[in-house]
Structures are given as C-alpha cells and as structure tokens.
Amino acid sequence: MKRAIVTGISGQDGSYLAELLLSLGYEVHGIVRRNSPATHRLIDHLLAAPELDRRRLYLHSIDLQNVPALTDLFASVLPDEVYHLAGQSHVGLSFGDPVATCEFTAMGTLRMLEVARSCKSAPRLLHTSSSEIFGAPSQVPQDEATPHNPVSPYGVAKSFATNMVRIYRESFEQFTCNAICFNHESPRRRRTFVTRKITQAAARIKLGLESKLALGNVDAQRDWGYAPDYVRGFHALLQQDEPTDCVFATGRLHRVRDWLEIAFGYLDLDWEDYVVFDPQFTRKADPALLVGSTERARVRLDWSPSVSFESMVVQMVEHDLQIQRVRRAS
Ligand code: GDP
C-alpha cells in the first residue's frame, strides 16, 4: 500500500486528491493547520466514510512552520509521495499581506523540501505552482520553459517556491515536480474567487435571495479548467520515471463576462440587469493573457481536460442552486 502526505487536504484540490488517492488504495495522511476550525467540510464525507476508507485517512494538526513536528511525521509515516498543496492561494488577498504570503507560500515550500530531503528514503514531492508566476508573460501560451514575470506578491512567492523545487531536483537529485496550474474551479471553490462568487450569486438572485452582484473587472481573462482534472494530473506526474515540471491548463481563454453569460443565462436571467461595478474588487495589477500550453501534459502524461468550460459553469450553478434551495427551506 502506498502512503501519501498531503498538505492543504481540506481545500478544493486537497479534497479531490484525497478522494483519488483513497480510491487508488493509498494510505493518506493530511496535514491540517493547528487552530484551524475543527470542521474540514470538504473532507467530512471521507472522514465519515466506510470503515476501510476511514482507517486509511489520517489527519495531523501541524503548523507548516514547525519543522521538528514535520520531520517526526515524515519519519513515522515514511511517505512514498508528498503533495504540497497548502498555501494562501488568493492573489487579491496577497496584496494585503505580502509578508505572510511569502512566509507561507515561499518559505513553507522550502521547509517541506528540506524535510523531505532529510528523510532516509526521500519521498517523491509535488508542489502546486501557479500560472501567476508568469504574471506579464513574454510569450503566449505559456509552457514549462516560459520565464517568470510575476505581478503579485503571490506570484513572486510561487516563483520562489517553483525555482526551489527545480533546484532540489537538479542539484540535490530529489524527485521533485512542479504542477504549474492555471486557474481551476469546481463546486468546492471558495467564494472569494470570482467564479464561485458568480455561480452562487446567480443562484441566489434566481431564488430571490439577492438582487445585485458587485464585481470588479468583468473583462479580466483567465484559462479556467476543472479542478478534479488537474488533481488527476498531479498523481500522474508523480508516477513518471523521471521528475519534471508540467503545466496543467485548458489552452483556452475566457473572460469573467463569459461566466456571467453562461451562469445567468442558464437560469434565464440577463446578468446586465444585476451586476454592478465595485472598484474594491479590481486589482492593482491583473495578469494579461495567461493561457497554458498543455503539450507536455498531453504527450508525457496522456492528460487532457475532461470537462468543457460551459459544463463546468453549469455544474457549479446547479450545485449552488441546490445549496441555496436547502438554505431557503430551512
Ligand atoms: P485569481 O486572481 O486568478 O486567482 O482568481 P480570481 O477568481 O480571484 O480572479 C480572477 C479574475 O477575476 C481577476 O482578474 C479579477 O480581477 C477578476 N474579478 C473581477 N471581479 C472580481 C471579484 O469580484 N472578485 C474576484 N476575486 N475577482 C474578480
């Protein structure tokens, strides 16, 4: 039985990854923050799952700054694979606290690399990097070799972490990989992201629970994919014979207004009747033309997205409609 350690297990990607690893027969050890709320909503269904799954899923409350505790955990679990997903992942919020962002995202990753390197038998390690490392990119689309040019504190922190992962691979001969992820969404996305904010608001407006939606730049563009697809790619990347970095993307650009059109349109609403502009949701700098090349993922991992943009948006609207209906009834 393979053993995996997953940081950020209670987030969107971590919860899908835990599901995937458990379905593949792994023993999964999730690291959760001390002092974080006792509930881990997105993995509650796994913790409550049948006996077998429950015995293969363990949660450990460890602060990612606590190197001795991490070292002890690695020594007792002896993981085959480590998936380092944890991080303050909100670009907008990173402008409000650049120091904490770098501490957690940049230094946190470096600490994980050191802990893994100190193991007798070093585990394979995957770090979820981000398209934000490209910021204002010198080429379109971006691939694994595109120079980094971040435009946010989050992008800078991720760039540092991504380069460290490469250095541990090249100089310390560790099996370390960056999954360079473009935006990826799902019904488990937090509402601080514009995608979920839109699908939830569309559902609430449809049910008469809200009348307006305040947004920033609706012409902002991103390459938006489906989170469970990307998680499938993380696992495939660590099963390769040789470690490498890999971009996970769809290769297609959409605008925030496309989300509005599909989400509201699905509910027979015209988004322009409800959306108001609020400058507090605009960015000091917004990346331009971030769109990923999926060639390496396709060729080496036989990976491709399984869900179209439209069906992802509709799936999220359906999910939010269901949640809001239940809330309204209770
Ligand atoms: P990320 O910034 O790419 O990690 O993802 P977000 O979902 O937070 O933002 C995606 C894009 O939507 C950015 O370019 C924002 O400028 C734009 N955007 C427009 N209105 C909003 C809003 O109300 N909230 C957020 N989070 N983003 C918005």
Coordinates of C-alpha atoms and ligand atoms in Angstrom, one line a residue:
M1 CA 0.0 0.0 0.0
K2 CA 1.4 3.4 -1.0
R3 CA 1.5 6.2 1.6
A4 CA 1.0 9.8 0.8
I5 CA 1.3 13.0 2.8
V6 CA -1.0 15.8 1.6
T7 CA -0.8 19.4 2.8
G8 CA -3.8 21.5 2.2
I9 CA -6.0 18.4 2.3
S10 CA -9.1 20.4 3.4
G11 CA -9.1 22.7 0.4
Q12 CA -10.6 22.3 -3.0
D13 CA -7.7 20.4 -4.6
G14 CA -6.7 18.5 -1.4
S15 CA -10.2 17.1 -1.0
Y16 CA -10.3 15.8 -4.6
L17 CA -6.8 14.5 -4.3
A18 CA -7.7 12.6 -1.1
E19 CA -10.7 11.0 -2.8
L20 CA -8.5 10.0 -5.8
L21 CA -5.7 8.5 -3.6
L22 CA -8.1 6.6 -1.4
S23 CA -9.8 5.2 -4.5
L24 CA -6.4 4.0 -5.7
G25 CA -5.8 2.2 -2.3
Y26 CA -3.3 4.7 -0.8
E27 CA -3.0 5.4 2.9
V28 CA -3.4 9.2 3.1
H29 CA -2.0 11.5 5.8
G30 CA -3.4 15.0 5.6
I31 CA -1.7 17.9 7.4
V32 CA -4.2 20.4 8.7
R33 CA -3.5 23.7 10.4
R34 CA -3.4 23.9 14.2
N35 CA -6.1 26.3 15.3
S36 CA -8.0 25.9 12.1
P37 CA -11.7 25.4 12.5
A38 CA -12.4 21.9 13.7
T39 CA -14.5 21.2 10.7
H40 CA -13.0 20.2 7.4
R41 CA -16.2 20.5 5.4
L42 CA -14.7 19.3 2.1
I43 CA -13.4 16.1 3.5
D44 CA -16.1 15.4 6.1
H45 CA -17.6 12.8 3.7
L46 CA -14.3 10.9 3.6
L47 CA -13.9 11.0 7.4
A48 CA -17.4 9.6 7.7
A49 CA -16.8 7.1 5.0
P50 CA -17.0 3.3 5.5
E51 CA -14.5 1.7 7.9
L52 CA -11.8 0.9 5.3
D53 CA -11.5 4.4 4.0
R54 CA -11.6 5.9 7.4
R55 CA -8.7 3.7 8.5
R56 CA -6.6 4.8 5.5
L57 CA -7.2 8.5 6.1
Y58 CA -5.4 10.3 8.9
L59 CA -5.3 14.0 9.8
H60 CA -2.4 15.6 11.6
S61 CA -2.6 19.0 13.2
I62 CA 0.8 20.5 12.4
D63 CA 1.8 24.1 11.7
L64 CA 3.8 24.1 8.5
Q65 CA 6.5 26.3 10.2
N66 CA 7.1 23.5 12.7
V67 CA 10.0 21.6 11.1
P68 CA 10.6 19.2 14.0
A69 CA 7.0 18.1 14.0
L70 CA 7.0 17.7 10.2
T71 CA 10.3 15.7 10.5
D72 CA 8.7 13.4 13.1
L73 CA 5.6 12.9 10.9
F74 CA 7.7 12.0 7.8
A75 CA 9.8 9.6 9.9
S76 CA 6.8 7.8 11.2
V77 CA 4.7 7.7 8.0
L78 CA 7.6 7.1 5.6
P79 CA 5.6 8.5 2.7
D80 CA 6.2 7.4 -0.8
E81 CA 4.7 10.6 -2.1
V82 CA 4.2 14.1 -0.8
Y83 CA 1.7 16.5 -2.3
H84 CA 2.4 20.0 -1.1
L85 CA -0.8 21.9 -1.9
A86 CA -1.1 24.2 1.1
G87 CA -0.7 27.9 0.6
Q88 CA -2.6 31.2 0.8
S89 CA -3.9 30.8 -2.7
H90 CA -5.8 34.1 -3.2
V91 CA -4.0 36.5 -5.4
G92 CA -6.1 39.5 -4.4
L93 CA -5.6 38.9 -0.7
S94 CA -1.8 38.6 -1.2
F95 CA -1.6 42.4 -1.8
G96 CA -3.0 42.9 1.7
D97 CA -0.3 40.8 3.4
P98 CA 2.7 40.2 1.3
V99 CA 4.9 39.1 4.2
A100 CA 2.5 36.4 5.4
T101 CA 2.1 35.2 1.7
C102 CA 5.8 34.8 1.2
E103 CA 6.3 33.2 4.7
F104 CA 3.7 30.6 4.0
T105 CA 3.9 30.1 0.2
A106 CA 7.6 30.6 -0.4
M107 CA 9.3 29.6 2.9
G108 CA 6.7 27.0 3.6
T109 CA 7.6 25.1 0.4
L110 CA 11.3 25.4 1.1
R111 CA 10.8 23.9 4.5
M112 CA 8.8 21.0 3.0
L113 CA 11.6 20.4 0.6
E114 CA 14.2 20.3 3.4
V115 CA 12.1 17.9 5.5
A116 CA 11.6 15.6 2.5
R117 CA 15.4 15.7 1.7
S118 CA 16.2 14.8 5.3
C119 CA 14.3 11.5 5.1
K120 CA 16.3 8.3 4.9
S121 CA 14.4 7.4 1.7
A122 CA 13.3 10.7 0.3
P123 CA 9.7 10.7 -1.0
R124 CA 8.6 12.0 -4.3
L125 CA 7.3 15.5 -3.9
L126 CA 4.8 17.5 -5.9
H127 CA 4.4 21.3 -5.4
T128 CA 1.3 23.0 -6.9
S129 CA 2.8 26.0 -8.6
S130 CA 0.6 28.6 -10.3
S131 CA 0.2 30.5 -13.6
E132 CA 0.7 33.6 -11.5
I133 CA 4.5 33.0 -11.8
F134 CA 4.1 34.2 -15.4
G135 CA 2.3 37.4 -14.5
A136 CA 3.1 39.6 -17.5
P137 CA 4.3 36.8 -19.8
S138 CA 6.8 37.2 -22.6
Q139 CA 5.1 34.5 -24.6
V140 CA 1.6 33.2 -25.2
P141 CA 0.7 30.4 -24.5
Q142 CA 3.0 29.7 -21.5
D143 CA 4.8 26.4 -21.0
E144 CA 7.3 24.9 -18.6
A145 CA 10.2 27.0 -20.0
T146 CA 8.4 30.4 -20.1
P147 CA 10.4 32.9 -18.0
H148 CA 8.7 34.0 -14.7
N149 CA 7.5 37.6 -14.5
P150 CA 5.1 37.7 -11.6
V151 CA 2.9 40.8 -10.9
S152 CA 1.6 40.0 -7.5
P153 CA 3.1 39.1 -4.1
Y154 CA 1.5 35.7 -4.5
G155 CA 3.2 35.2 -7.9
V156 CA 6.6 36.2 -6.5
A157 CA 6.2 33.7 -3.6
K158 CA 5.1 30.9 -6.0
S159 CA 8.0 31.8 -8.4
F160 CA 10.5 31.4 -5.5
A161 CA 8.9 28.0 -4.5
T162 CA 8.8 26.8 -8.1
N163 CA 12.5 27.6 -8.6
M164 CA 13.4 25.9 -5.3
V165 CA 11.6 22.7 -6.3
R166 CA 13.6 22.7 -9.6
I167 CA 16.9 23.3 -7.7
Y168 CA 16.2 20.4 -5.3
R169 CA 15.6 18.2 -8.4
E170 CA 18.6 19.4 -10.3
S171 CA 21.2 20.0 -7.6
F172 CA 20.1 17.6 -4.8
E173 CA 18.8 14.9 -7.2
Q174 CA 15.4 14.7 -5.4
F175 CA 12.3 13.6 -7.2
T176 CA 10.5 16.9 -7.0
C177 CA 8.0 18.3 -9.5
N178 CA 6.0 21.4 -10.1
A179 CA 2.5 21.1 -11.3
I180 CA 2.1 24.6 -12.8
C181 CA -1.6 25.1 -12.6
F182 CA -3.7 27.6 -14.4
N183 CA -7.0 28.6 -12.6
H184 CA -9.1 25.6 -11.8
E185 CA -12.6 25.6 -10.4
S186 CA -15.3 23.4 -9.1
P187 CA -18.3 23.4 -6.8
R188 CA -15.7 23.3 -4.0
R189 CA -14.1 26.6 -4.9
R190 CA -14.2 29.2 -2.2
R191 CA -16.4 32.2 -2.7
T192 CA -13.5 34.6 -2.6
F193 CA -12.8 33.6 -6.2
V194 CA -14.8 35.3 -8.9
T195 CA -16.1 32.1 -10.4
R196 CA -17.9 30.7 -7.3
K197 CA -18.9 34.2 -6.4
I198 CA -20.8 34.4 -9.7
T199 CA -22.4 31.0 -9.6
Q200 CA -23.5 31.5 -6.1
A201 CA -24.9 35.0 -6.8
A202 CA -26.7 33.8 -9.9
A203 CA -28.4 31.0 -7.8
R204 CA -29.3 33.4 -5.0
I205 CA -30.7 36.0 -7.4
K206 CA -32.8 33.3 -9.2
L207 CA -34.3 32.3 -5.9
G208 CA -35.0 35.9 -4.9
L209 CA -32.4 35.9 -2.1
E210 CA -30.3 38.7 -3.5
S211 CA -30.8 41.4 -6.1
K212 CA -27.3 42.6 -7.0
L213 CA -23.8 41.3 -7.7
A214 CA -20.8 43.6 -7.2
L215 CA -17.8 42.8 -9.3
G216 CA -14.5 44.3 -10.5
N217 CA -13.2 43.9 -14.0
V218 CA -15.5 41.7 -15.9
D219 CA -13.2 41.7 -18.9
A220 CA -10.4 40.0 -17.0
Q221 CA -9.3 36.9 -18.8
R222 CA -8.1 33.5 -17.5
D223 CA -7.5 30.0 -18.6
W224 CA -10.1 28.2 -16.4
G225 CA -10.1 24.4 -16.0
Y226 CA -11.9 21.8 -13.9
A227 CA -10.1 21.0 -10.5
P228 CA -10.7 17.2 -10.5
D229 CA -8.9 17.0 -13.9
Y230 CA -5.9 18.8 -12.5
V231 CA -5.7 16.6 -9.5
R232 CA -5.7 13.6 -11.7
G233 CA -2.7 15.2 -13.4
F234 CA -0.8 15.7 -10.1
H235 CA -1.0 12.0 -9.4
A236 CA 0.1 11.0 -13.0
L237 CA 3.1 13.4 -12.7
L238 CA 4.5 11.7 -9.6
Q239 CA 4.2 8.3 -11.4
Q240 CA 6.6 9.2 -14.1
D241 CA 10.0 7.6 -14.4
E242 CA 11.8 10.9 -14.3
P243 CA 10.8 14.0 -12.3
T244 CA 9.8 17.1 -14.3
D245 CA 7.6 20.2 -14.2
C246 CA 4.3 20.2 -16.0
V247 CA 1.7 22.8 -17.0
F248 CA -2.0 22.0 -16.3
A249 CA -4.3 24.2 -18.3
T250 CA -7.0 24.1 -20.9
G251 CA -5.3 26.3 -23.5
R252 CA -8.4 28.4 -23.8
L253 CA -9.0 32.0 -22.6
H254 CA -12.3 33.2 -21.2
R255 CA -13.5 36.4 -19.7
V256 CA -15.3 37.0 -16.4
R257 CA -18.2 38.1 -18.5
D258 CA -18.4 34.5 -20.1
W259 CA -19.0 33.2 -16.6
L260 CA -21.8 35.7 -16.2
E261 CA -23.4 34.9 -19.5
I262 CA -23.4 31.2 -19.0
A263 CA -24.3 31.2 -15.3
F264 CA -27.1 33.7 -15.5
G265 CA -28.2 32.6 -19.0
Y266 CA -28.6 29.0 -17.7
L267 CA -31.1 30.4 -15.2
D268 CA -32.9 32.5 -17.9
L269 CA -31.5 35.8 -16.4
D270 CA -29.8 38.7 -18.1
W271 CA -26.6 39.4 -16.0
E272 CA -26.5 43.0 -17.0
D273 CA -29.7 43.6 -15.0
Y274 CA -27.9 42.6 -11.8
V275 CA -24.2 43.2 -12.0
V276 CA -22.8 46.5 -10.6
F277 CA -19.2 47.6 -10.7
D278 CA -17.3 48.0 -7.4
P279 CA -13.7 49.2 -7.6
Q280 CA -12.8 47.4 -4.4
F281 CA -12.8 44.2 -6.5
T282 CA -10.3 45.4 -9.1
R283 CA -6.6 44.5 -8.8
K284 CA -3.6 46.8 -8.6
A285 CA -2.3 44.7 -11.4
D286 CA -4.0 42.0 -13.3
P287 CA -2.1 39.4 -15.3
A288 CA -2.6 39.6 -19.1
L289 CA -3.1 36.7 -21.4
L290 CA -2.4 33.9 -19.0
V291 CA -3.1 30.8 -21.1
G292 CA -1.3 27.5 -20.8
S293 CA 0.2 25.1 -23.3
T294 CA -0.9 21.5 -22.4
E295 CA 1.5 19.8 -24.8
R296 CA 3.8 18.3 -22.2
A297 CA 0.9 17.0 -20.1
R298 CA -0.7 15.6 -23.2
V299 CA 2.4 13.9 -24.6
R300 CA 4.1 12.7 -21.4
L301 CA 1.1 12.0 -19.1
D302 CA -1.6 11.4 -21.7
W303 CA -3.5 14.0 -19.9
S304 CA -6.3 16.2 -21.2
P305 CA -9.2 18.1 -19.7
S306 CA -12.4 16.0 -19.4
V307 CA -15.0 18.8 -18.8
S308 CA -15.8 21.7 -21.1
F309 CA -15.9 25.3 -19.8
E310 CA -19.7 25.5 -20.3
S311 CA -20.4 22.3 -18.4
M312 CA -18.2 23.3 -15.6
V313 CA -20.0 26.6 -15.1
V314 CA -23.4 24.8 -15.3
Q315 CA -22.3 22.2 -12.8
M316 CA -21.3 24.9 -10.3
V317 CA -24.6 26.8 -10.9
E318 CA -26.6 23.6 -10.3
H319 CA -24.7 22.9 -7.1
D320 CA -25.2 26.4 -5.8
L321 CA -28.9 26.3 -6.7
Q322 CA -29.3 23.1 -4.7
I323 CA -27.5 24.5 -1.7
Q324 CA -29.4 27.8 -1.7
R325 CA -32.7 25.9 -2.1
V326 CA -31.9 23.9 1.0
R327 CA -30.9 27.0 2.9
R328 CA -34.1 28.8 1.9
A329 CA -36.2 25.9 3.1
S330 CA -34.5 25.5 6.5
Ligands
GDP1 P1 -7.1 34.6 -9.5 O1 -6.9 36.0 -9.1 O2 -6.8 34.3 -10.9 O3 -6.5 33.7 -8.5 O4 -8.7 34.3 -9.4 P2 -10.0 35.2 -9.0 O5 -11.2 34.3 -9.2 O6 -9.8 35.8 -7.7 O7 -10.0 36.4 -10.1 C1 -10.0 36.1 -11.4 C2 -10.2 37.5 -12.2 O8 -11.5 38.0 -11.9 C3 -9.2 38.5 -11.7 O9 -8.6 39.1 -12.9 C4 -10.0 39.6 -11.1 O10 -9.6 40.9 -11.4 C5 -11.4 39.4 -11.8 N1 -12.5 39.8 -10.9 C6 -13.5 40.7 -11.3 N2 -14.4 40.9 -10.3 C7 -13.9 40.1 -9.3 C8 -14.4 39.9 -7.9 O11 -15.5 40.4 -7.5 N3 -13.7 39.0 -7.1 C9 -12.6 38.4 -7.6 N4 -12.0 37.6 -6.8 N5 -12.1 38.6 -8.8 C10 -12.7 39.5 -9.7

